[in-house]
PDB file of C-alpha atoms in Angstrom:
ATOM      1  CA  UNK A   1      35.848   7.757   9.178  1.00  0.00           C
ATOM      2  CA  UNK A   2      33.910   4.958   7.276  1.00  0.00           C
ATOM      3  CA  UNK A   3      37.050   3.959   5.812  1.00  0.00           C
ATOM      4  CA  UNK A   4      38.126   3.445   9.074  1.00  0.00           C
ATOM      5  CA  UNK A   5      35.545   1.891  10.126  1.00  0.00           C
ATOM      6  CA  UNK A   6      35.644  -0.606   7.536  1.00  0.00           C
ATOM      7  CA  UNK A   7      39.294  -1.573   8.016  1.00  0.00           C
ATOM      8  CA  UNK A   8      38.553  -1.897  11.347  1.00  0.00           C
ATOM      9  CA  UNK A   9      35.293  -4.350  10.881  1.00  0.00           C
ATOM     10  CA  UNK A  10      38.029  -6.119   8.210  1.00  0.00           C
ATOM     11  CA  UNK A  11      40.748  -6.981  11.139  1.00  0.00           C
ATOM     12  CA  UNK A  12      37.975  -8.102  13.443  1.00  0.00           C
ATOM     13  CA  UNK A  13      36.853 -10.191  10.932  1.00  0.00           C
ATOM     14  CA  UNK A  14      39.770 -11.550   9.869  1.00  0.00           C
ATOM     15  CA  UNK A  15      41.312 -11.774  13.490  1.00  0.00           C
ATOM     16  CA  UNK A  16      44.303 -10.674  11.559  1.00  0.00           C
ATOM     17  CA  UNK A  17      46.230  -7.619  10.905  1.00  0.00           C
ATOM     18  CA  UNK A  18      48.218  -9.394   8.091  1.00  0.00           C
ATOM     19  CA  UNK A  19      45.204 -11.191   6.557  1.00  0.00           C
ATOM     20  CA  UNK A  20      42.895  -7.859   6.992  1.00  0.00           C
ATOM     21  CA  UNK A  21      45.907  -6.006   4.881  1.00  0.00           C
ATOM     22  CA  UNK A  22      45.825  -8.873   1.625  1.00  0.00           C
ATOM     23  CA  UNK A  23      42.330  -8.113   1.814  1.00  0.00           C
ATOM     24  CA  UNK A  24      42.077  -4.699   1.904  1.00  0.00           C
ATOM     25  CA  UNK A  25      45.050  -4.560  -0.456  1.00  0.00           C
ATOM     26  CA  UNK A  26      46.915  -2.110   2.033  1.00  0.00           C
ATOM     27  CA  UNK A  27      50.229  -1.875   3.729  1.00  0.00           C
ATOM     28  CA  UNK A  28      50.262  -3.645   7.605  1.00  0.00           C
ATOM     29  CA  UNK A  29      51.806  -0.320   8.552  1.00  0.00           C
ATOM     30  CA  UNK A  30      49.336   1.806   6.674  1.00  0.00           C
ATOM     31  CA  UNK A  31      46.129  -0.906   7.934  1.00  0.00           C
ATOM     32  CA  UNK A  32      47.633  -0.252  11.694  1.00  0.00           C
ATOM     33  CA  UNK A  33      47.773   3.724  11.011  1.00  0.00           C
ATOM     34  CA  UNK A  34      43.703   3.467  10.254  1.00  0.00           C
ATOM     35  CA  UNK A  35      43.027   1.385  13.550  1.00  0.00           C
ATOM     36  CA  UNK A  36      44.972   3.997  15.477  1.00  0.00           C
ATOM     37  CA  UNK A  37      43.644   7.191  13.783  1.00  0.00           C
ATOM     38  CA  UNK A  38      40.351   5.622  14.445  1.00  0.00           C
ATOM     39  CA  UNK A  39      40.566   4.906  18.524  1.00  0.00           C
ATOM     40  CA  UNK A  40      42.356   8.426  18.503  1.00  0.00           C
ATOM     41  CA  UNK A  41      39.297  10.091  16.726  1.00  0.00           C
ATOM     42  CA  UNK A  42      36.884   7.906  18.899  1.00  0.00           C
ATOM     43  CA  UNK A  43      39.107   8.556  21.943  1.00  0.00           C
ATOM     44  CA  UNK A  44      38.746   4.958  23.101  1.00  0.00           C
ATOM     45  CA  UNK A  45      40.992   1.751  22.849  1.00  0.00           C
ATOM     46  CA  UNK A  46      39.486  -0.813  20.450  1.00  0.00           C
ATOM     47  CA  UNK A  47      41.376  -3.931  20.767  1.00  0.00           C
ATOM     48  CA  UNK A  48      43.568  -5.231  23.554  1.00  0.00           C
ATOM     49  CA  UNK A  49      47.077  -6.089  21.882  1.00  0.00           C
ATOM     50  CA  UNK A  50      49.064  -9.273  23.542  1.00  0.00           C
ATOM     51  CA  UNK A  51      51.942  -8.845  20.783  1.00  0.00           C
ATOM     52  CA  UNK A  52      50.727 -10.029  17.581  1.00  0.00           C
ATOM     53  CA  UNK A  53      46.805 -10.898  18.912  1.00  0.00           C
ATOM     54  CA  UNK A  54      44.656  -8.713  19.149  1.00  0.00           C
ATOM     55  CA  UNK A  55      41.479  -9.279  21.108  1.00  0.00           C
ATOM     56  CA  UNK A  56      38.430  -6.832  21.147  1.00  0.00           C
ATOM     57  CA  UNK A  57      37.614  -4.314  23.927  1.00  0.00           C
ATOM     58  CA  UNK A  58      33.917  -3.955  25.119  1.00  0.00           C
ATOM     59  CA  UNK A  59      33.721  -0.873  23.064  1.00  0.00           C
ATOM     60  CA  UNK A  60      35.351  -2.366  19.979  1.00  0.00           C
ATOM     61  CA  UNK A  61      32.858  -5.141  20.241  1.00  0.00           C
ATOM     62  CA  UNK A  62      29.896  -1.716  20.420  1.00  0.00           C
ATOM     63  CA  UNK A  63      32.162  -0.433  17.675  1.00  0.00           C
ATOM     64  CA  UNK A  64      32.090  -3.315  15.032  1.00  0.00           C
ATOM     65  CA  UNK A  65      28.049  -3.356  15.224  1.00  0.00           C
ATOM     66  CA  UNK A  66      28.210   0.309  14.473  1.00  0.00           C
ATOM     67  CA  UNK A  67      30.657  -0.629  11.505  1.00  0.00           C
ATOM     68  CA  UNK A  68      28.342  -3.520  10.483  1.00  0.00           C
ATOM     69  CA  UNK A  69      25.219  -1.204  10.747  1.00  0.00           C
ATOM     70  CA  UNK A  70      26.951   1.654   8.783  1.00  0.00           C
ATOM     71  CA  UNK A  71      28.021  -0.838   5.919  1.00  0.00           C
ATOM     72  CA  UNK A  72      24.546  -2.544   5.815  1.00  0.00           C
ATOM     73  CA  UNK A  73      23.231   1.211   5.259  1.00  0.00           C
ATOM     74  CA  UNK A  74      25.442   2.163   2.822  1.00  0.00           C
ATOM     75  CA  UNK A  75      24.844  -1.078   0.893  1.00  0.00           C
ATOM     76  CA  UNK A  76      21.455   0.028   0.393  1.00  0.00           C
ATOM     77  CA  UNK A  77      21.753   3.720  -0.393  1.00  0.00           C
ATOM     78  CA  UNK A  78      24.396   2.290  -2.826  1.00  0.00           C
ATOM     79  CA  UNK A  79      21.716   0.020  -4.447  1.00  0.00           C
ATOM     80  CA  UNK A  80      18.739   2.696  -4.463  1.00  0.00           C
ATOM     81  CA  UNK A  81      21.451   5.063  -5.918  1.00  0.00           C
ATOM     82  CA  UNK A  82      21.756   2.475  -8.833  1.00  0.00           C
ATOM     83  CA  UNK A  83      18.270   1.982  -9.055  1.00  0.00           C
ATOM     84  CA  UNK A  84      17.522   5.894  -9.520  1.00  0.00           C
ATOM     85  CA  UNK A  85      20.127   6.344 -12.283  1.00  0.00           C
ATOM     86  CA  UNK A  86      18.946   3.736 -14.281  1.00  0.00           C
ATOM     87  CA  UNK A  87      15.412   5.100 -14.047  1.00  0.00           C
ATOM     88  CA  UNK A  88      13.358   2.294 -11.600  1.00  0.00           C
ATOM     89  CA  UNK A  89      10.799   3.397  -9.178  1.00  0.00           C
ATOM     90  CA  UNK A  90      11.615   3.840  -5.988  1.00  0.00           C
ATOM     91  CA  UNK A  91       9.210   5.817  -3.261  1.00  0.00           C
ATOM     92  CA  UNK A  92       5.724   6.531  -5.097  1.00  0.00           C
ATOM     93  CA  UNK A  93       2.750   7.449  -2.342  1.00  0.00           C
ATOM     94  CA  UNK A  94      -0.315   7.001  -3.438  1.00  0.00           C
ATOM     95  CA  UNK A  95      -3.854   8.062  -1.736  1.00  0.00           C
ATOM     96  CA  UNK A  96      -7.393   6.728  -1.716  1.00  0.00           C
ATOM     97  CA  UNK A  97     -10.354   6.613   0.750  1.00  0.00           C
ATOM     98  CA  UNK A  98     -11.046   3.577   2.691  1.00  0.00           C
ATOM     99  CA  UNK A  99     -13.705   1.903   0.525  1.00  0.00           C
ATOM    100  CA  UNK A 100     -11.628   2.641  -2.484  1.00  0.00           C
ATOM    101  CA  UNK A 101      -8.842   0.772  -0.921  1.00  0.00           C
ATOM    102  CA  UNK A 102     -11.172  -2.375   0.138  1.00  0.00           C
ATOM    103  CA  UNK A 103     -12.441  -2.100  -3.936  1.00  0.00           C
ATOM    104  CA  UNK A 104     -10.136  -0.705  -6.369  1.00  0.00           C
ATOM    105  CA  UNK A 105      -6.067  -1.384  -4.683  1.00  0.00           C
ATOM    106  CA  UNK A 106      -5.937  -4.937  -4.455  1.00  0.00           C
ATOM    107  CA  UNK A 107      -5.305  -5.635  -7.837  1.00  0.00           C
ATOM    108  CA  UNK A 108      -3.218  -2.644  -8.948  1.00  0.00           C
ATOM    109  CA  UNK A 109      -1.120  -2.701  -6.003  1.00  0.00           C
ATOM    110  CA  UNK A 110      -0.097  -6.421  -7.382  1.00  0.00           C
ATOM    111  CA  UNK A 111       0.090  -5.497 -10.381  1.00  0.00           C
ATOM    112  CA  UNK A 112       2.422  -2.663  -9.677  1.00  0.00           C
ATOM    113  CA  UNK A 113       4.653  -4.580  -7.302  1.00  0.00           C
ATOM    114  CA  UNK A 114       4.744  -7.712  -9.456  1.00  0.00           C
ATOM    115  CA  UNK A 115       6.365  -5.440 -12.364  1.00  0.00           C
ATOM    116  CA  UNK A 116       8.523  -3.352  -9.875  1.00  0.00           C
ATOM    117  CA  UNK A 117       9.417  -5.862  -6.876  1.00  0.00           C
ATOM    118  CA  UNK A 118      12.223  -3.185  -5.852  1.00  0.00           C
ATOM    119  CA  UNK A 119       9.468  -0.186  -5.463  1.00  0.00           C
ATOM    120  CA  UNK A 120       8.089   1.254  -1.928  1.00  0.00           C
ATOM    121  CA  UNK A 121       4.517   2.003  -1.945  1.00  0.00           C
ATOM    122  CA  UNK A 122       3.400   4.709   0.528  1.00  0.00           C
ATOM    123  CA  UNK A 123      -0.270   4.392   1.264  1.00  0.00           C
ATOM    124  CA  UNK A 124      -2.490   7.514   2.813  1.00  0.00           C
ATOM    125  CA  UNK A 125      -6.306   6.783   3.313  1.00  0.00           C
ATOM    126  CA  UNK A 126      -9.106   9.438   3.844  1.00  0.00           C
ATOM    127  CA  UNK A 127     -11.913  10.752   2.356  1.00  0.00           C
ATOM    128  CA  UNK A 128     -12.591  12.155  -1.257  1.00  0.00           C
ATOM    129  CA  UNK A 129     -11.888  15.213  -0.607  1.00  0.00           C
ATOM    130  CA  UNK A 130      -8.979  14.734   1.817  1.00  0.00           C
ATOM    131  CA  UNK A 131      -7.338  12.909  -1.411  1.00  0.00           C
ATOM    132  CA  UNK A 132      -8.127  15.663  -3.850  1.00  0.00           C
ATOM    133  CA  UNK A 133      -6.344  18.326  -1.531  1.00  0.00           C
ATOM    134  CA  UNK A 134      -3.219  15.773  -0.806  1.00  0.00           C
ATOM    135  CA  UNK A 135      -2.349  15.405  -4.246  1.00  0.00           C
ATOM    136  CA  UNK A 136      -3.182  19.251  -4.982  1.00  0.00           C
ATOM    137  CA  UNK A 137      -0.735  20.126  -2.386  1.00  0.00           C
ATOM    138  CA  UNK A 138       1.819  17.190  -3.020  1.00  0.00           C
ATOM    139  CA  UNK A 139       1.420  15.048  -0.155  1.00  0.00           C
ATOM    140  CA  UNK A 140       0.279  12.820  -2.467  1.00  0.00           C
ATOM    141  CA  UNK A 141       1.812  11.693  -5.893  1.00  0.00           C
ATOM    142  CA  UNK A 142      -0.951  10.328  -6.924  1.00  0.00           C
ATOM    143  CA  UNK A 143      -4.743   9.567  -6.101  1.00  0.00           C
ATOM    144  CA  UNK A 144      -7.942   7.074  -6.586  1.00  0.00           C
ATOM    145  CA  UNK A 145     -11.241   8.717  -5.891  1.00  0.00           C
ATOM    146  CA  UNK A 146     -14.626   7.595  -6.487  1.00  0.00           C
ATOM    147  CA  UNK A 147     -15.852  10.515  -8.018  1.00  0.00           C
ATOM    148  CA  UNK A 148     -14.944  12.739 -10.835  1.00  0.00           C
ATOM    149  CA  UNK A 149     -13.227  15.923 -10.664  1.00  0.00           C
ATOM    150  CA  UNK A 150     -12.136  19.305 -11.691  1.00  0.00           C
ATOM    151  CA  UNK A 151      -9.914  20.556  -9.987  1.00  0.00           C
ATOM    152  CA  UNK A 152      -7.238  23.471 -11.535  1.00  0.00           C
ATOM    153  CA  UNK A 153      -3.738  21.708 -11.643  1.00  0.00           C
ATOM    154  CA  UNK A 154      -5.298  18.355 -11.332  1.00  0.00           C
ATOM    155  CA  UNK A 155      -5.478  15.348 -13.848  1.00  0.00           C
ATOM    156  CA  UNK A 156      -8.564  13.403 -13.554  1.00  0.00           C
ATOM    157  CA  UNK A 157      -8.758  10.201 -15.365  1.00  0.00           C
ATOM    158  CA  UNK A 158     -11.818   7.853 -15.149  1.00  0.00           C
ATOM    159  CA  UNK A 159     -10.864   4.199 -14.656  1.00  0.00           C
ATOM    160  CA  UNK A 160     -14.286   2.491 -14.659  1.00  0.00           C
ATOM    161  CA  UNK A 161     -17.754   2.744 -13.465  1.00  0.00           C
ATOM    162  CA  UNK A 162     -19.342   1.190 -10.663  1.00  0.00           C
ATOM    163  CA  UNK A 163     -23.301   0.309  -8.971  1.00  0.00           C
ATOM    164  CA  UNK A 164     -24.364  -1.084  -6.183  1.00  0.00           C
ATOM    165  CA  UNK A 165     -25.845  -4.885  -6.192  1.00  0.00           C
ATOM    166  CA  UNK A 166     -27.620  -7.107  -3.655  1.00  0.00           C
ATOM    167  CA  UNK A 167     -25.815  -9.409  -2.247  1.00  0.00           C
ATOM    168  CA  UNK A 168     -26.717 -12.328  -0.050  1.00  0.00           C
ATOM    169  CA  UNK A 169     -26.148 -15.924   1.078  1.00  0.00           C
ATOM    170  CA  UNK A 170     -27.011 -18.490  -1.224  1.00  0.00           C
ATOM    171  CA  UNK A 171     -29.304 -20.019   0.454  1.00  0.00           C
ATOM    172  CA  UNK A 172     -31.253 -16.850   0.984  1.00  0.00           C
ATOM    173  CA  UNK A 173     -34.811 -16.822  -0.093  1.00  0.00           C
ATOM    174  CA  UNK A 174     -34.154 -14.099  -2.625  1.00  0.00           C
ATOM    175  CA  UNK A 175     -31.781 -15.909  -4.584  1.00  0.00           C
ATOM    176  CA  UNK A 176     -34.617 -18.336  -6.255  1.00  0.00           C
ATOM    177  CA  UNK A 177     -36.604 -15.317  -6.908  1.00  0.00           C
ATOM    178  CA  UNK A 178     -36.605 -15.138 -10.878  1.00  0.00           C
ATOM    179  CA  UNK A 179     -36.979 -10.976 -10.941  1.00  0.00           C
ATOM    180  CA  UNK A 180     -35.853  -8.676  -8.242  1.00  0.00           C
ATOM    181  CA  UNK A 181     -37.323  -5.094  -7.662  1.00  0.00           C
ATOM    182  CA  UNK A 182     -36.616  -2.951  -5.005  1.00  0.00           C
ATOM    183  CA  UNK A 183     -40.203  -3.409  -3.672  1.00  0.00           C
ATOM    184  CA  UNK A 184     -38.782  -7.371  -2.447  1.00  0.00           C
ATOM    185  CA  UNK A 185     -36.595  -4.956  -0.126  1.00  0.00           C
ATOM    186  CA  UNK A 186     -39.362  -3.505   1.927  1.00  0.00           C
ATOM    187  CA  UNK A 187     -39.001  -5.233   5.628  1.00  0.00           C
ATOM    188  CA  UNK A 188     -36.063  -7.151   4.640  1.00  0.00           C
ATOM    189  CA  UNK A 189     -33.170  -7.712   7.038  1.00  0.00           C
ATOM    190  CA  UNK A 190     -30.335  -5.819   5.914  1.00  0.00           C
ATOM    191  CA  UNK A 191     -26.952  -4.432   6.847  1.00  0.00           C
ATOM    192  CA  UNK A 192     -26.335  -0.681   5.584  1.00  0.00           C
ATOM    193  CA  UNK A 193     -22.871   0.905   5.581  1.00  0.00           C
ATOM    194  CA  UNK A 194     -23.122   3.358   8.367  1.00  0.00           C
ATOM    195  CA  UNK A 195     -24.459   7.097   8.158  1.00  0.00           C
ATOM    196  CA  UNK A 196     -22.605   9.895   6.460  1.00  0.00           C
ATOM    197  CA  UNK A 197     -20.846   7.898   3.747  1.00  0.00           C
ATOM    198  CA  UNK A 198     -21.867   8.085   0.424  1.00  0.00           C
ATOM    199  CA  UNK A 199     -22.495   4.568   0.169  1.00  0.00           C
ATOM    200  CA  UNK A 200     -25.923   5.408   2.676  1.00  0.00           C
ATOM    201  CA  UNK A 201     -26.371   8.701   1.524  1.00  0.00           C
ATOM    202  CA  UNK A 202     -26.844   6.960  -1.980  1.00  0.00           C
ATOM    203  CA  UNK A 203     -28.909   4.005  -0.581  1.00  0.00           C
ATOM    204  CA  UNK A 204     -31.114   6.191   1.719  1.00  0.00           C
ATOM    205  CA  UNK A 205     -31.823   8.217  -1.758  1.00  0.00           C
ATOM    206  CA  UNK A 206     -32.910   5.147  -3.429  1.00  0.00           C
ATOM    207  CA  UNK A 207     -35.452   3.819  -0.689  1.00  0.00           C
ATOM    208  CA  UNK A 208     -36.936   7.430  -0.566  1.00  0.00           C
ATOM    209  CA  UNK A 209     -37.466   7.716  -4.207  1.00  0.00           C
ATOM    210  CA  UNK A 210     -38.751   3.675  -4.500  1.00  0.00           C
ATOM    211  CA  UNK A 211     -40.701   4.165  -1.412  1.00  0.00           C
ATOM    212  CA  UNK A 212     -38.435   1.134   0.275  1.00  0.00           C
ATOM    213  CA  UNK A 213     -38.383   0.949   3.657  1.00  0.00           C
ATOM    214  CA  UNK A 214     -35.875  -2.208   5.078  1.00  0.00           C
ATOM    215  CA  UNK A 215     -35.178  -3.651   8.521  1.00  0.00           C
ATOM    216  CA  UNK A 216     -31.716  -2.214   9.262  1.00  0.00           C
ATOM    217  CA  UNK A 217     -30.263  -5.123  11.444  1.00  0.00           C
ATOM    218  CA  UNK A 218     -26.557  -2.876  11.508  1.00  0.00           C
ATOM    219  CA  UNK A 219     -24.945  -0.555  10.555  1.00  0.00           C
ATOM    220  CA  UNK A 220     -21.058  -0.890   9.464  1.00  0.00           C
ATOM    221  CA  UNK A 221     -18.343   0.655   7.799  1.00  0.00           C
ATOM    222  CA  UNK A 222     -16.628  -2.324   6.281  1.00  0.00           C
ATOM    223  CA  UNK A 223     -16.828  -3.904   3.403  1.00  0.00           C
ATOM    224  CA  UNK A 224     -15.287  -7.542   4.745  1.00  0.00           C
ATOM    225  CA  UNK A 225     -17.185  -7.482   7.963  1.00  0.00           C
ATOM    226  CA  UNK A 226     -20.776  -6.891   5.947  1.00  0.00           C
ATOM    227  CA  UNK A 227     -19.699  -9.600   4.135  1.00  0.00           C
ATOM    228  CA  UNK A 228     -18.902 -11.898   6.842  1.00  0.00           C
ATOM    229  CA  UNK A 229     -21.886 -11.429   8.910  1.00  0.00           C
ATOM    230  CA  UNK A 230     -24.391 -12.011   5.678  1.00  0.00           C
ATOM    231  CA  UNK A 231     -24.816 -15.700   5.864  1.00  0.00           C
ATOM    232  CA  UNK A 232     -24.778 -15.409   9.844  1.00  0.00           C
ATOM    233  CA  UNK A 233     -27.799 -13.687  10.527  1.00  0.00           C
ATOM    234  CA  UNK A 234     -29.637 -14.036   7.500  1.00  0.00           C
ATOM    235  CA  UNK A 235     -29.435  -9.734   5.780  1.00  0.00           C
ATOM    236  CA  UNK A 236     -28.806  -8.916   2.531  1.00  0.00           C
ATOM    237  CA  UNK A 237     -26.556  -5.543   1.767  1.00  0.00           C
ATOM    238  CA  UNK A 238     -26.029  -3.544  -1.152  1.00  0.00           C
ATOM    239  CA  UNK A 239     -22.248  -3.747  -2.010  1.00  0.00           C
ATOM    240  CA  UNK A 240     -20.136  -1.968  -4.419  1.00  0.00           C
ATOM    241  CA  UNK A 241     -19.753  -4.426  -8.034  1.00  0.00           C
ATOM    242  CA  UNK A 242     -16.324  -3.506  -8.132  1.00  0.00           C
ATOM    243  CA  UNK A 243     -15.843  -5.656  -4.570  1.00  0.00           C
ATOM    244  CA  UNK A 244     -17.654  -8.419  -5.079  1.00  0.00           C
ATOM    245  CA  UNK A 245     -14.768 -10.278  -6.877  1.00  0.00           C
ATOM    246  CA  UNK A 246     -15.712 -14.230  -7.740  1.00  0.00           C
ATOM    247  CA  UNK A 247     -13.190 -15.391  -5.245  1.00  0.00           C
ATOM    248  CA  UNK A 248     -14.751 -13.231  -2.635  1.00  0.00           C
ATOM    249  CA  UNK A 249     -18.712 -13.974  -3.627  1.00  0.00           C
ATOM    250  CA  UNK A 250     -17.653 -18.134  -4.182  1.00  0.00           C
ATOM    251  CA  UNK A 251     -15.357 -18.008  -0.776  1.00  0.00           C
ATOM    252  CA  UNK A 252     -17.816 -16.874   1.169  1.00  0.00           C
ATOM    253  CA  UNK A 253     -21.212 -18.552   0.095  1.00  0.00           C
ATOM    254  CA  UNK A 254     -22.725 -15.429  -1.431  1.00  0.00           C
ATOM    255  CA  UNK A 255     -24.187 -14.377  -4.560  1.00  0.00           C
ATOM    256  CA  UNK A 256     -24.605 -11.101  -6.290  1.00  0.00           C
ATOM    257  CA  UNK A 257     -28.369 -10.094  -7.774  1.00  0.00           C
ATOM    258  CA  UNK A 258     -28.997  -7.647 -10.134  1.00  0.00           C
ATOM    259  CA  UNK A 259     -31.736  -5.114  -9.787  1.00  0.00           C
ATOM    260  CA  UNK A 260     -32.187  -2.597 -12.688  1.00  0.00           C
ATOM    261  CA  UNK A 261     -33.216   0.327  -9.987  1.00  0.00           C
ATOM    262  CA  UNK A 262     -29.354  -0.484  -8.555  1.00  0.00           C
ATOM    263  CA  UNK A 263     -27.973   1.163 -12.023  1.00  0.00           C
ATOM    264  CA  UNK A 264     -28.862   4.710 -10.477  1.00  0.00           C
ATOM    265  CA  UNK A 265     -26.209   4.037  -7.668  1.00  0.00           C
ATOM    266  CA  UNK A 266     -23.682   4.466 -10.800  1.00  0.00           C
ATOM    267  CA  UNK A 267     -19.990   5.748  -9.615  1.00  0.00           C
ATOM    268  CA  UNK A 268     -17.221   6.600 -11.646  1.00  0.00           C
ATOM    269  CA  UNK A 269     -13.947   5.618  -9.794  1.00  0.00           C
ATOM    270  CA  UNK A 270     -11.439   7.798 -11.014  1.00  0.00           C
ATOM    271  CA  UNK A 271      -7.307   8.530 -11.175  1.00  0.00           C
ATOM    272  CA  UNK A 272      -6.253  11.705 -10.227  1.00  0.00           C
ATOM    273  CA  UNK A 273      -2.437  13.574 -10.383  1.00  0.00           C
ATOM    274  CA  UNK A 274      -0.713  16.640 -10.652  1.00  0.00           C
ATOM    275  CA  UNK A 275      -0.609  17.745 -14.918  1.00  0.00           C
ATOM    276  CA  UNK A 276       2.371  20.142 -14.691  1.00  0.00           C
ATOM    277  CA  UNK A 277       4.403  17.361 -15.393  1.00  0.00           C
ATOM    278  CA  UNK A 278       6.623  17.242 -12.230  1.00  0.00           C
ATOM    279  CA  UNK A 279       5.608  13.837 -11.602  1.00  0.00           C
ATOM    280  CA  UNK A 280       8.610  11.457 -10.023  1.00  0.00           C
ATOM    281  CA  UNK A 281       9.858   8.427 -12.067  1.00  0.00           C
ATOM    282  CA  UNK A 282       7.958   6.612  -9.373  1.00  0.00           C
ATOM    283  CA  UNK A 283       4.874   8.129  -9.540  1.00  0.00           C
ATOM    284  CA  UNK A 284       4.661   8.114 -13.828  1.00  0.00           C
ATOM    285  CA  UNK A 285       5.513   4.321 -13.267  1.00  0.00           C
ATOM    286  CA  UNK A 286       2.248   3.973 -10.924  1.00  0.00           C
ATOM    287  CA  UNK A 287      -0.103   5.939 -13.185  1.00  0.00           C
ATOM    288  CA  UNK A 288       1.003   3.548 -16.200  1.00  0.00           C
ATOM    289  CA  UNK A 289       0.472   0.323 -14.709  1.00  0.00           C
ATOM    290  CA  UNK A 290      -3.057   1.620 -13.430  1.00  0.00           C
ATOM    291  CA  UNK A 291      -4.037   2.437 -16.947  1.00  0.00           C
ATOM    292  CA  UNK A 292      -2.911  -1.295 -18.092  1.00  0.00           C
ATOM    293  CA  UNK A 293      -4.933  -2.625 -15.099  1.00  0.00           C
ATOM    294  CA  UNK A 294      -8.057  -0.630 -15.814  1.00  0.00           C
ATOM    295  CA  UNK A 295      -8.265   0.531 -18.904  1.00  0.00           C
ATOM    296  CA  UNK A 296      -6.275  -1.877 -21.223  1.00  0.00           C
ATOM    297  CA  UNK A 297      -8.937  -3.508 -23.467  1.00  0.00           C
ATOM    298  CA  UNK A 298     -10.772   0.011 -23.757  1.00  0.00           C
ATOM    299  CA  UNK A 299     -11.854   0.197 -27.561  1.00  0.00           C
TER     300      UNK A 299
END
């Protein structure tokens, strides 16, 4: 039938039976025989014939966008088709929790799409855990977890480690200060990522354990909104280094302080896959270019 189809879409057009034939390099006759085996399959009449013109029927006109559709399909199951034999990427998905995705994915999903324009990327967010089970159970081809870990049939790869810092405006008061401790934090307006992550879990450790208690002004689960709202009411917030890109810290008037009690918030962001080797093309393509983005450079 999509023969047919496509000696039909051929006549329409070339408004011609005769120049539709040259084209299709058959026979009038045999081009005429496809248009009628056609309408008889479809049980409808596709053109109105006034001798030699032919002039489309409301259906033929519903027809030929079908034919158009169906060739603009097959066009690109053709191409994919190529594209698998000779071995490109096609559909990888890839999983990570929602702070790894503000942190980690920027870069590597350039990278990967800059090297394989042609690729789909499938993205799945959730927590750790969530991750660690969707790539155990295939849902996932591969994952990015901040944590390490063992898990049987799993391949866990660490990518780099991360710590919290202080961040605030410029113009903040603590950005003169020559030495930071945590004791400057005591009373001091800040925004904490909300309760139950482990971003707080980690940063309600460290205040018990340095005796810090701040003035928690909110309380949000997003990276870009903490750091919009810094400069406007005057907080400072304990972000992830791994976020605080230059662009991000120059962009937005902020600057990023170093407190040595911080390096106890340390975090190993990590790669994770299926080892038994059944990875896609894909999916092996994904785990190289994240080793060249994070670990290229590695002595």
């Amino acid at each position: 039938m999509y023969d047919d189809l496509d000696a039909f879409a051929a006549v329409v057009e070339h408004s011609s039976l005769n120049r539709a034939s040259r084209q299709l390099n058959l026979s009038q006759p045999a081009l005429s025989r496809k248009i009628s085996k056609l309408e008889e399959r479809l049980g409808v009449a596709l053109f109105h014939r006034f001798g030699k013109r032919l002039e489309l029927t409301e259906v033929g006109r519903l027809t030929y966008t079908y034919a158009l559709e169906q060739r603009q399909q097959r066009s690109k199951f053709l191409e994919a088709l190529s594209k698998f034999k000779e071995g490109e990427p096609q559909l990888v998905t890839l999983g990570a929790s929602l702070t790894t995705l503000q942190t980690t994915l920027p870069p590597l999903v350039n990278a990967y799409m800059e090297k394989y324009p042609a690729a789909e990327l499938k993205l799945i967010t959730g927590k750790t855990h969530e991750m660690v089970t969707a790539v155990s159970e295939g849902k996932c081809d591969v994952g990015i977890i901040a944590s390490q870990v063992q898990e049987p049939g799993l391949r866990c790869i660490p990518l780099f480690e991360d710590q919290l810092r202080l961040v605030v405006a410029e113009h903040h008061p603590l950005a003169q200060s020559p030495r930071l401790t945590m004791e400057h934090l005591s009373r001091l307006p800040m925004i904490l990522f909300s309760k139950g992550t482990w971003y707080r879990r980690t940063t309600d450790d460290l205040f018990q354990r340095c005796g810090v208690d701040p003035d928690v002004r909110m309380e949000i689960d997003s990276f870009e909104a903490i750091v919009r709202l810094l400069p406007t009411i005057k907080a400072a917030a304990l972000l992830p280094k791994s976020y605080l890109r230059p662009e991000l810290l120059n962009g937005g008037g902020l600057i990023s302080l170093h407190i040595k009690e911080l390096e106890q918030t340390q975090r190993t962001t990590c790669l994770i896959y299926q080892g038994s080797g059944g990875l896609s093309t894909a999916a092996r393509c994904l785990v190289q270019v994240t080793e060249e983005v994070f670990l290229s450079g590695r002595e």
